[in-house]
Amino acid sequence: MPRQDSFVFEVTQRCNHDCPHCYNAWKNPVDYPMGELPTGETLAMLGELLDETGASLVSLTGGEPMLRPDIYEMVDYLNARRVTVNLITNGGLLDDAAIARLSPGKISVFELPLLSVERSIHDRMSGKAGAFDRATAAMAELKLRRQRVVGVFVATKLNLPTWRETAELAVALGLDGVMFNRFNPGGAGVRNLEMLQASPAEVQAALDVAEEMSGRYELPISCSIAMPPCLFDTKRYKRLGFGFCAAGTARAYYTLDPLGNVRPCNHTPTILGNIRETTFEAMAGSPAMKDFMAARPAFCGGCRLEMECLGGCKAAAEAATGSAWHCDPFLTAFGEDAVRP
Amino acid sequence: MPYRAAGLLMALGGLVAVVGLILIGVDVHAAKQRGPRWKRRLLGAGLAVLGIWGAWFSASRPGSPFKPDVMCCYAPIPMEVGCAGNLRERLPLLEKLIAEAKLDPGVARTALAAAEMDLGRISMHPCSGPGMSAEEMTAIRDLARPIVERLRARLGEPVSLEEAPEWKALTGQWDDAAAALAVEPGAPAFDSQTQQRLADALERLLHADLPRLLGAGLLSEPEARLLELDLVRLSGAVRRARVSDRETTPTVASSGLPVPPAGESARDIGLRAESLKKILASGVAHPAALRRILASVRKDLEVLDRPASYDLMGATERAKAEQIRDAVKAEVEKLKNLLGPAPEDKRD
């Protein structure tokens, strides 16, 4: 029986924001199935996946998960199953009453966007006026209720100039950590590459700032989107954590959509099957999954880190080009600057 | 287990094995000549593999880009929680952002409240860790106090204890719980839902409202400690109370013998003595808080004044309890001078 540490559950595809960098799979130019199941069927589906995988951590995301009125029942169900729950939300609907219902102790980590210290930039990157004030209000209230909160900074051309002050805002709000994620094109992001894509030099300079901020303020900062080592010198950072593509391993974050479709990760539009119709074991061992795991771009051939790095984010490659075997769009854009490690 | 730790353990194990062999006097030269050759080679190969693994794992360092035990995309960030170690930077940054009008005033108030709460928490329950020695904590408090005062004034936050919503919540919920517990001995105090509600409210007072009042400078540290002791006792009483809709948990052997009332009161008063002395030495008190603290101390003194309370006590214990009682009584008399005139709508 396959064992998975965790999975991501996209509880709804609806969202009250319109982020230009949104990577949601259904925003790709593919015919992605849309819809939601009633509460009872949703809980049964979650139960099946937990029974089969033994997962101990579920990250609830969307769309905007707080748009579903039965989100509390899902959280209670997962808590009753002794599963750790993370909530990835834009914070727009996390008012005092919602926070009171989700605390204390029901959610392990709240992940909210902290896209800039500048209200106008955060709002623009959220596609919603007032998003900054609502997100910061939710973060401050969560901290007052002694919850663990992580701010997510998606590094783009628009907000990178404000990164240092944004990290300081995270400290001022008492956040427990920050995710510094380079913009990873997918979904709506593919259409906005020109506006959003920062250069490796700009991202590297921001990583220098992140290292400094992490040391100065004892602020944990992680970079969860894979950083190709031919474009970024990550070895010089002692304090930052760097992510990698875990697709297919026990630490993979297989993603379940609201209809029960399972994908190798939350960035890819590839559907392996539906948990209501087939077993997780069959999906994890399917030809589509094997192909996803094997995929790496020809660009990486001969690189000594080819099998570890796997060419950055193959889901982004798939979203941008239609094939996971193509280059991560970041490599496509800046491959000529690459220095083989 | 992290790879680095596993590698270090392996290396340590190997070192212990070598030292052990030397200590028990194993002749390595003779040993390598004994037994079948294939066994010796197999053992050698196994040790070599372990050595290489150990060296490789030990060499990997946190932050290495391909270290699968650190994290993967969208895995939760590793972090330490609750130490609030960056408060010395947090408050100046918050002040700067508020001055630059980067935050909505409502958000600024909540962020300040959270910072005050964390400041109070580390004062009441110091946490270990880098930069958190007693001197460091004093330095953080000294740095924080004027910033907190400036920010409270700027944001129009209450500057007296009696006006603070947290104090109103604290006194209101304290009184509610005490009133609910005031039933005939053995009678159920409330139903289990009310019990849960009261317990949750008291938890919030203990872990959020009370530390915030301390962090905001509206209570002194000894006052906060004394109020905390009372709230902990109240919280315990609520949790232990008999409820109307559930069977009482039967007493089991491990519950121990009943504590004599005098013993309990002497212990509780003993816990308070040092903080009471500190208030007396400072010569400053917040009358509303002190009134509540003294009311609680007086209840214990009343117990200690009743001879029947000592029934289950030995002579030595009794003498000690009476000594504590007399010392605290004297302190209470002196502390009365700090109360000032009693308010007209005094509740306690």
XYZ file of C-alpha atoms in Angstrom:
689
model
C 0.000 0.000 0.000
C 1.544 3.384 -0.968
C 2.415 5.627 1.925
C 2.236 9.408 1.507
C 3.207 11.892 4.175
C 0.817 14.542 2.970
C -1.412 15.807 0.227
C -2.921 19.042 -0.954
C -6.703 19.358 -1.158
C -8.127 22.064 -3.399
C -11.472 22.410 -1.676
C -12.917 24.732 -4.303
C -11.976 26.213 -7.646
C -13.836 29.438 -6.876
C -11.837 32.456 -5.786
C -12.603 36.004 -4.682
C -9.229 37.248 -5.938
C -7.803 37.454 -9.436
C -4.046 37.157 -9.032
C -2.084 37.615 -12.267
C 0.454 35.034 -11.013
C -2.185 32.406 -10.095
C -0.975 28.918 -11.051
C -4.264 27.057 -10.529
C -4.398 24.154 -12.972
C -7.872 25.049 -14.239
C -6.599 28.419 -15.410
C -4.383 26.709 -17.965
C -5.719 26.486 -21.519
C -6.946 22.930 -20.875
C -10.397 21.444 -20.537
C -10.194 21.000 -16.779
C -13.222 19.494 -14.962
C -14.942 22.074 -12.772
C -17.299 21.674 -9.818
C -17.617 20.585 -6.199
C -19.113 17.637 -4.336
C -21.588 17.926 -1.473
C -20.101 17.882 2.020
C -20.829 14.227 2.769
C -19.246 13.001 -0.438
C -16.275 15.315 0.061
C -15.601 13.903 3.529
C -16.016 10.332 2.250
C -13.534 11.055 -0.534
C -11.029 12.509 1.940
C -11.523 9.462 4.128
C -10.752 7.106 1.247
C -7.524 8.900 0.443
C -6.461 8.979 4.099
C -7.293 5.306 4.557
C -5.222 4.326 1.580
C -2.216 6.607 2.022
C -2.025 7.032 5.801
C -1.236 10.702 5.205
C -0.766 12.727 8.387
C -0.828 16.229 6.865
C -3.355 17.851 4.558
C -2.968 21.370 3.160
C -6.335 22.918 2.361
C -6.207 25.350 -0.517
C -8.214 26.419 -3.548
C -9.273 28.671 -5.188
C -10.086 30.324 -1.923
C -10.912 27.593 0.608
C -12.835 29.940 2.901
C -15.468 30.372 0.186
C -16.828 26.954 1.085
C -19.203 27.201 4.026
C -18.440 23.570 4.942
C -14.712 24.275 5.363
C -15.197 23.988 9.143
C -16.686 20.521 8.790
C -13.712 19.475 6.703
C -11.289 20.807 9.298
C -13.205 19.086 12.111
C -13.259 15.840 10.158
C -9.507 15.946 9.543
C -8.864 16.879 13.178
C -10.988 13.917 14.269
C -8.815 11.710 12.057
C -5.766 13.149 13.831
C -4.499 14.701 10.622
C -2.487 17.930 10.791
C -4.188 20.648 8.760
C -2.574 23.623 7.036
C -4.776 26.319 5.567
C -3.614 28.245 2.505
C -5.899 31.259 2.142
C -5.760 34.826 0.853
C -7.173 35.930 4.213
C -9.988 37.957 2.673
C -12.662 35.957 4.480
C -10.738 35.274 7.670
C -12.683 37.664 9.865
C -12.730 37.418 13.663
C -15.635 34.976 13.652
C -13.946 32.657 11.136
C -10.684 32.804 13.055
C -12.500 32.009 16.292
C -14.039 28.929 14.654
C -10.660 27.749 13.393
C -8.732 28.252 16.601
C -7.295 27.207 18.877
C -5.397 24.215 17.689
C -7.442 23.222 14.671
C -5.022 24.537 12.058
C -1.314 23.849 12.318
C -0.167 26.650 10.020
C -2.031 29.431 8.281
C -0.382 30.465 5.016
C -1.400 33.897 3.759
C 0.000 36.040 0.966
C 2.231 38.934 1.939
C 2.980 40.243 -1.516
C 4.298 43.681 -0.654
C 4.531 46.255 2.095
C 2.923 48.608 -0.407
C -0.852 48.346 -0.283
C -1.190 49.209 -4.000
C 1.238 46.489 -5.115
C -0.301 43.804 -2.920
C -3.766 44.738 -4.162
C -2.641 44.764 -7.782
C -1.022 41.355 -7.428
C -4.222 40.076 -5.797
C -6.507 41.570 -8.423
C -8.606 42.916 -5.570
C -8.819 46.304 -3.901
C -8.552 46.041 -0.120
C -6.742 42.690 -0.240
C -3.707 44.028 1.653
C -5.743 45.423 4.534
C -7.766 42.229 4.865
C -4.724 39.933 4.687
C -2.758 41.959 7.239
C -5.827 42.220 9.496
C -6.201 38.429 9.405
C -2.505 37.906 10.108
C -2.531 40.305 13.058
C -5.679 38.716 14.519
C -4.276 35.205 14.046
C -1.111 36.207 15.881
C -3.177 37.727 18.675
C -4.836 34.330 18.965
C -1.435 32.679 19.104
C -1.750 30.852 15.795
C 1.193 29.945 13.573
C 1.244 32.148 10.498
C 3.491 32.118 7.467
C 3.501 34.921 4.910
C 3.966 33.977 1.274
C 5.899 36.366 -0.945
C 5.670 35.513 -4.658
C 8.700 37.220 -6.161
C 7.862 39.075 -9.364
C 9.108 42.124 -11.188
C 6.258 44.076 -9.568
C 7.061 43.475 -5.911
C 10.761 42.581 -5.737
C 11.800 46.224 -5.195
C 9.773 46.134 -1.940
C 11.031 42.754 -0.687
C 13.245 44.059 2.117
C 10.477 46.208 3.622
C 7.974 43.402 3.101
C 10.154 41.014 5.114
C 10.280 43.698 7.805
C 6.499 43.899 7.737
C 6.428 40.150 8.392
C 8.611 40.733 11.464
C 6.455 43.656 12.620
C 3.347 41.478 12.387
C 5.077 38.749 14.396
C 4.828 36.135 11.645
C 6.465 32.792 12.293
C 8.103 32.572 8.891
C 8.065 33.680 5.302
C 8.025 31.710 2.084
C 10.000 33.453 -0.599
C 8.721 31.797 -3.775
C 10.041 32.802 -7.144
C 7.191 33.398 -9.585
C 6.503 30.000 -11.131
C 4.491 30.407 -14.342
C 1.348 28.332 -14.619
C -2.357 28.996 -15.052
C -2.967 32.734 -15.309
C 0.732 33.381 -14.750
C 1.631 32.037 -18.188
C -0.351 34.865 -19.763
C 1.431 37.455 -17.622
C 5.040 36.369 -18.028
C 6.144 39.679 -19.506
C 4.693 41.655 -16.611
C 5.854 39.329 -13.807
C 9.002 37.420 -14.672
C 12.020 38.804 -12.819
C 15.547 37.977 -13.947
C 17.803 35.511 -12.103
C 20.009 38.443 -11.083
C 17.035 40.212 -9.495
C 15.947 37.040 -7.703
C 19.508 36.307 -6.570
C 19.790 39.836 -5.139
C 16.536 39.243 -3.276
C 17.921 35.969 -1.901
C 20.882 37.924 -0.530
C 18.406 40.200 1.226
C 16.456 37.163 2.468
C 19.613 35.671 3.979
C 20.371 38.988 5.690
C 16.791 39.416 6.962
C 16.640 35.857 8.236
C 19.806 36.397 10.259
C 19.012 39.863 11.511
C 15.453 39.110 12.606
C 15.655 35.371 13.378
C 12.987 34.970 10.735
C 12.735 31.531 9.106
C 12.625 31.990 5.329
C 12.203 29.157 2.872
C 12.187 29.104 -0.889
C 9.832 26.295 -1.743
C 9.761 26.672 -5.521
C 12.751 24.839 -6.940
C 15.699 27.092 -7.753
C 17.748 25.612 -10.625
C 21.362 25.624 -9.378
C 22.625 26.544 -12.850
C 20.842 29.902 -12.473
C 21.131 30.445 -8.725
C 24.011 29.936 -6.394
C 22.071 28.576 -3.440
C 25.096 27.171 -1.630
C 26.097 30.580 -0.328
C 22.990 30.807 1.835
C 23.401 29.252 5.245
C 20.008 30.195 6.687
C 17.561 29.822 3.817
C 15.756 26.561 3.129
C 15.395 25.468 -0.482
C 12.700 23.205 -1.897
C 12.925 20.614 -4.596
C 10.524 18.659 -6.744
C 9.396 15.673 -4.707
C 6.957 14.288 -7.280
C 6.522 10.562 -6.908
C 8.333 10.263 -3.573
C 6.781 9.697 -0.137
C 7.118 13.444 0.425
C 5.275 14.365 -2.748
C 2.260 16.618 -2.429
C -0.224 14.803 -4.611
C -3.138 17.117 -5.135
C -6.798 16.266 -4.831
C -9.266 18.585 -6.543
C -12.844 19.186 -5.311
C -14.212 16.486 -7.628
C -11.760 13.812 -6.518
C -9.279 14.113 -9.388
C -5.717 13.450 -8.307
C -2.680 15.179 -9.814
C 1.059 14.720 -9.144
C 1.242 18.213 -7.613
C -0.755 21.411 -7.342
C 1.010 23.118 -10.244
C 0.415 20.506 -12.918
C -2.818 20.119 -14.899
C -2.146 16.371 -15.455
C -4.921 14.258 -13.952
C -3.865 10.770 -12.884
C -7.383 9.536 -12.147
C -10.249 10.017 -9.699
C -10.072 8.691 -6.148
C -13.783 7.874 -6.291
C -13.235 5.539 -9.209
C -9.785 4.114 -8.769
C -7.263 3.475 -6.032
C -4.470 5.853 -5.155
C -2.027 2.991 -5.665
C -3.179 2.590 -9.270
C -2.811 6.333 -9.892
C 0.618 6.558 -8.273
C 1.792 3.664 -10.450
C 0.088 4.843 -13.653
C 1.995 5.494 -16.921
C 1.092 9.198 -16.625
C 2.736 9.391 -13.191
C 5.769 7.441 -14.347
C 6.139 9.813 -17.275
C 5.806 12.840 -14.953
C 8.461 11.438 -12.641
C 10.841 10.642 -15.480
C 10.426 13.997 -17.211
C 13.389 16.353 -17.442
C 14.410 18.688 -20.232
C 17.042 17.860 -22.825
C 18.726 21.095 -21.710
C 19.799 19.330 -18.529
C 21.416 16.346 -20.290
C 24.930 15.768 -19.008
C 24.566 18.034 -15.985
C 25.883 16.293 -12.877
C 22.827 17.383 -10.897
C 20.320 16.350 -13.582
C 18.693 13.588 -11.543
C 18.389 15.664 -8.388
C 17.375 19.022 -9.797
C 15.151 17.589 -12.563
C 15.289 20.892 -14.387
C 13.473 23.103 -11.888
C 9.680 22.852 -11.952
C 8.403 20.371 -14.534
C 4.799 21.303 -13.745
C 5.552 24.868 -14.817
C 7.086 23.510 -18.008
C 3.945 21.511 -18.613
C 1.659 24.457 -17.873
C 3.613 26.767 -20.145
C 4.380 24.399 -23.028
C 2.081 21.411 -22.696
C 4.878 18.964 -21.849
C 6.707 18.246 -18.609
C 9.710 17.217 -20.722
C 10.243 20.782 -21.858
C 12.209 23.451 -20.011
C 10.904 25.219 -16.930
C 9.906 28.637 -18.384
C 12.489 30.247 -16.133
C 15.204 28.128 -17.771
C 13.755 28.910 -21.201
C 13.946 32.633 -20.526
C 17.366 32.704 -18.923
C 19.037 29.442 -20.020
C 21.785 31.313 -21.792
C 22.914 32.678 -18.409
C 23.102 29.168 -16.960
C 26.358 28.071 -15.378
C 26.549 24.316 -14.941
C 27.395 23.464 -11.342
C 15.852 11.587 11.693
C 17.792 14.248 9.808
C 20.580 12.823 7.663
C 23.206 14.956 9.360
C 22.208 13.698 12.788
C 22.160 10.108 11.502
C 25.643 10.587 10.071
C 26.957 12.068 13.281
C 25.425 9.216 15.286
C 27.095 6.707 12.988
C 30.442 8.442 13.331
C 30.036 8.615 17.111
C 29.088 4.907 17.226
C 32.220 4.022 15.283
C 34.396 6.092 17.603
C 32.854 4.465 20.686
C 33.439 1.015 19.151
C 37.127 1.742 18.469
C 37.688 3.200 21.942
C 35.834 0.219 23.431
C 38.053 -2.259 21.568
C 41.178 -0.486 22.761
C 39.941 -0.374 26.347
C 39.135 -4.087 26.497
C 42.500 -4.851 24.972
C 41.547 -6.456 21.665
C 44.615 -7.282 19.612
C 43.639 -5.980 16.183
C 46.692 -7.513 14.469
C 45.865 -10.944 15.844
C 42.127 -10.574 15.133
C 42.671 -9.877 11.467
C 44.443 -13.241 11.118
C 41.627 -15.251 12.734
C 38.447 -16.753 11.207
C 37.569 -17.458 7.573
C 38.863 -14.872 5.090
C 35.392 -14.269 3.514
C 33.948 -13.322 6.891
C 36.727 -10.828 7.514
C 36.271 -9.334 4.058
C 32.497 -9.090 4.502
C 32.941 -7.350 7.842
C 35.515 -4.982 6.322
C 33.246 -4.150 3.381
C 30.297 -3.482 5.724
C 32.364 -1.154 7.881
C 33.627 0.660 4.776
C 30.058 1.197 3.503
C 28.975 2.543 6.895
C 32.004 4.819 6.999
C 31.288 6.261 3.542
C 27.613 6.772 4.396
C 28.491 8.430 7.672
C 30.982 10.786 6.027
C 28.539 11.689 3.228
C 25.607 12.353 5.538
C 27.740 14.341 7.971
C 29.033 16.487 5.126
C 25.533 17.549 4.024
C 24.506 20.826 5.618
C 21.228 22.646 6.230
C 20.337 24.749 3.226
C 21.796 22.280 0.778
C 19.567 22.508 -2.300
C 18.893 18.817 -2.622
C 18.382 17.700 0.909
C 15.131 15.779 0.948
C 14.647 15.825 4.712
C 14.636 19.620 4.891
C 11.509 20.426 2.960
C 9.852 20.142 -0.380
C 7.703 22.499 -2.379
C 4.746 23.645 -0.236
C 5.845 21.677 2.787
C 5.380 23.618 6.011
C 8.232 25.894 6.874
C 10.355 24.654 9.760
C 10.060 27.131 12.617
C 10.298 27.574 16.327
C 7.177 28.931 17.885
C 6.412 30.885 20.995
C 9.787 32.351 21.874
C 9.093 35.744 20.304
C 12.844 36.201 20.156
C 12.743 39.047 17.635
C 10.631 41.393 19.781
C 13.511 43.835 20.124
C 13.332 44.376 16.342
C 9.598 43.822 15.969
C 8.391 46.811 17.964
C 10.683 49.413 16.325
C 9.658 48.052 12.898
C 6.000 48.207 13.832
C 6.437 51.791 15.005
C 8.162 52.709 11.736
C 5.409 51.117 9.612
C 2.684 52.819 11.640
C 4.462 56.174 11.353
C 4.626 55.707 7.576
C 0.894 54.842 7.519
C 1.644 51.500 5.856
C -0.914 49.740 8.030
C -4.607 50.314 8.461
C -5.145 51.747 11.997
C -7.236 48.730 13.000
C -4.504 46.351 11.848
C -1.918 48.473 13.642
C -3.894 48.165 16.901
C -4.197 44.393 16.590
C -0.516 44.034 15.644
C 0.436 46.133 18.686
C -1.832 44.008 20.878
C -0.133 40.842 19.612
C 3.320 42.330 20.249
C 2.282 43.394 23.768
C 0.935 39.916 24.418
C 4.216 38.315 23.317
C 6.163 40.810 25.385
C 4.053 39.927 28.423
C 4.402 36.227 27.756
C 8.177 36.277 27.647
C 8.204 38.327 30.842
C 5.941 35.859 32.649
C 7.370 32.699 31.134
C 10.915 33.265 29.922
C 11.862 30.890 27.148
C 15.291 29.537 26.599
C 17.170 30.073 23.385
C 19.719 32.352 21.818
C 19.490 35.945 22.939
C 16.985 35.237 25.656
C 19.059 35.446 28.825
C 17.641 37.373 31.789
C 19.757 40.387 30.775
C 18.488 40.192 27.225
C 14.894 40.048 28.387
C 15.418 43.079 30.595
C 16.961 44.852 27.617
C 13.978 43.940 25.426
C 11.539 45.202 28.055
C 13.471 48.441 28.513
C 13.523 48.996 24.765
C 9.884 48.046 24.339
C 8.318 50.114 27.115
C 8.708 53.589 25.602
C 7.744 52.311 22.129
C 4.610 50.691 23.513
C 3.728 53.894 25.350
C 4.209 56.010 22.223
C 2.210 53.618 20.063
C -0.652 53.348 22.552
C -0.882 57.120 22.674
C -0.704 57.420 18.896
C -3.357 54.757 18.317
C -5.646 56.026 21.068
C -5.418 52.863 23.143
C -6.541 53.018 26.797
C -3.803 54.168 29.136
C -5.369 53.011 32.409
C -6.043 49.475 33.573
C -9.703 50.056 34.331
C -10.391 51.296 30.785
C -8.666 48.404 29.027
C -11.077 45.937 27.386
C -8.791 43.058 28.415
C -9.129 44.030 32.077
C -12.903 44.273 31.725
C -12.929 40.841 30.108
C -10.652 39.462 32.800
C -12.706 40.710 35.726
C -16.034 39.881 34.068
C -15.138 36.302 33.195
C -13.386 35.749 36.496
C -16.534 36.836 38.337
C -18.760 34.710 36.084
C -16.686 31.604 36.759
C -16.524 32.297 40.492
C -20.290 32.832 40.621
C -20.947 29.630 38.688
C -18.761 27.672 41.104
C -20.574 29.058 44.169
C -22.899 26.101 44.721
C -23.615 23.841 47.659
C -20.793 21.330 48.215
C -21.363 18.256 46.010
C -23.965 19.933 43.818
C -23.306 20.230 40.070
C -22.035 23.713 39.176
C -23.051 23.799 35.511
C -23.468 21.603 32.440
C -20.496 20.404 30.414
C -21.047 22.976 27.670
C -20.847 25.834 30.177
C -17.823 24.183 31.733
C -16.070 24.157 28.348
C -17.029 27.766 27.644
C -15.721 28.951 31.005
C -12.543 26.893 30.659
C -11.871 28.312 27.175
C -12.489 31.868 28.391
C -10.107 31.399 31.323
C -7.469 29.951 28.994
C -7.690 33.048 26.840
C -7.396 35.287 29.891
C -4.333 33.394 31.028
C -2.531 33.189 27.723
C -3.641 36.338 25.892
C -5.378 39.034 27.957
C -3.252 38.876 31.089
C 0.098 38.852 29.205
C -1.145 41.695 27.029
C -1.977 43.842 30.065
C 1.540 43.224 31.341
C 3.121 43.913 27.934
C 1.114 47.126 27.649
C 2.471 48.293 30.998
C -1.010 48.350 32.561
C 0.012 45.717 35.106
C 3.335 45.185 36.826
C 5.093 41.844 36.646
C 4.334 40.802 40.269
C 0.698 41.822 39.796
C 0.463 39.720 36.638
C 2.053 36.741 38.396
C -0.385 37.010 41.320
C -3.385 37.280 39.024
C -2.078 34.341 37.022
C -1.944 32.194 40.156
C -5.568 33.044 40.917
C -6.688 32.347 37.363
C -4.865 29.009 37.285
C -6.606 28.022 40.505
C -9.960 29.157 39.154
C -9.393 27.310 35.901
C -8.581 24.125 37.809
C -11.743 24.506 39.890
C -13.843 24.886 36.734
C -12.313 21.770 35.162
C -12.758 19.710 38.320
C -16.300 20.917 39.026
C -19.169 18.450 38.970
C -21.333 18.937 35.879
C -25.049 18.248 35.616
C -24.999 16.225 32.388
C -22.082 13.860 32.925
C -20.997 11.314 35.470
C -18.274 12.572 37.809
C -14.933 10.883 37.248
C -14.474 8.513 40.172
C -11.464 9.007 42.407
C -8.765 6.455 41.715
C -5.870 5.231 43.811
C -3.433 7.524 42.029
C -5.461 10.585 42.966
C -3.738 10.604 46.336
C -5.014 11.602 49.757
C -7.152 14.700 50.239
C -5.088 17.790 51.007
C -6.094 19.585 54.217
C -7.638 22.999 53.454
C -4.940 24.720 55.493
C -2.246 22.966 53.477
C -3.711 24.170 50.202
C -4.138 27.745 51.409
C -0.671 27.829 52.975
C 0.827 26.589 49.709
C -1.077 29.170 47.646
C -0.202 32.019 49.978
C 3.415 30.865 50.018
C 3.458 31.125 46.234
C 2.192 34.686 46.489
C 4.501 35.922 49.225
C 7.428 36.889 47.001
C 5.332 38.821 44.484
C 3.507 40.619 47.291
C 6.879 41.635 48.731
C 7.946 42.963 45.325
C 4.844 45.144 45.072
C 5.445 46.413 48.572
C 9.096 47.157 47.802
C 8.198 49.038 44.615
C 5.649 51.127 46.480
C 3.500 51.244 43.347
C 0.415 49.266 42.481
C -2.574 49.367 40.197
C -5.356 49.598 42.800
C -7.917 47.662 40.741
C -5.529 44.749 40.348
C -4.270 44.870 43.921
C -7.810 44.910 45.301
C -8.573 41.707 43.419
C -5.299 40.106 44.459
C -5.815 40.951 48.125
C -9.399 39.695 48.095
C -8.097 36.339 47.020
C -5.284 36.334 49.576
C -7.774 37.209 52.320
C -9.857 34.149 51.474
C -6.836 31.950 52.098
C -6.022 33.829 55.280
C -9.573 33.189 56.496
C -9.069 29.466 55.923
C -5.805 29.613 57.833
C -7.522 31.422 60.701
C -9.988 28.552 61.212
C -8.567 25.923 63.592
C -10.626 23.189 61.894
C -8.679 23.711 58.689
C -5.637 22.147 60.341
C -7.374 18.909 61.344
C -5.452 16.675 58.966
C -2.097 18.382 59.539
C 0.857 17.434 61.672
C 2.276 19.828 64.271
C 5.315 20.847 62.192
C 3.259 21.524 59.086
C 0.760 23.508 61.107
C 3.456 25.663 62.655
C 4.881 26.375 59.216
C 1.449 27.249 57.784
C 0.754 29.604 60.683
C 4.141 31.253 60.201
C 3.397 31.896 56.516
C -0.062 33.178 57.430
C 1.296 35.678 59.918
C 3.976 36.939 57.541
C 1.509 37.439 54.701
C -1.024 39.079 57.017
C 1.569 41.677 57.903
C 2.312 42.295 54.222
C -1.386 42.636 53.411
C -1.777 45.299 56.100
C 1.028 47.329 54.537
C -0.239 46.805 50.998
C -3.599 48.308 51.944
C -1.842 51.687 51.921
C -1.278 51.359 48.178
C -4.958 50.900 47.418
C -6.080 54.487 47.720
C -9.757 55.296 48.162
C -12.131 52.458 47.252
C -14.182 53.011 44.074
C -17.897 53.427 44.538
C -18.869 50.470 42.360
C -16.331 48.128 43.849
C -17.201 44.579 42.774
C -14.821 42.636 44.933
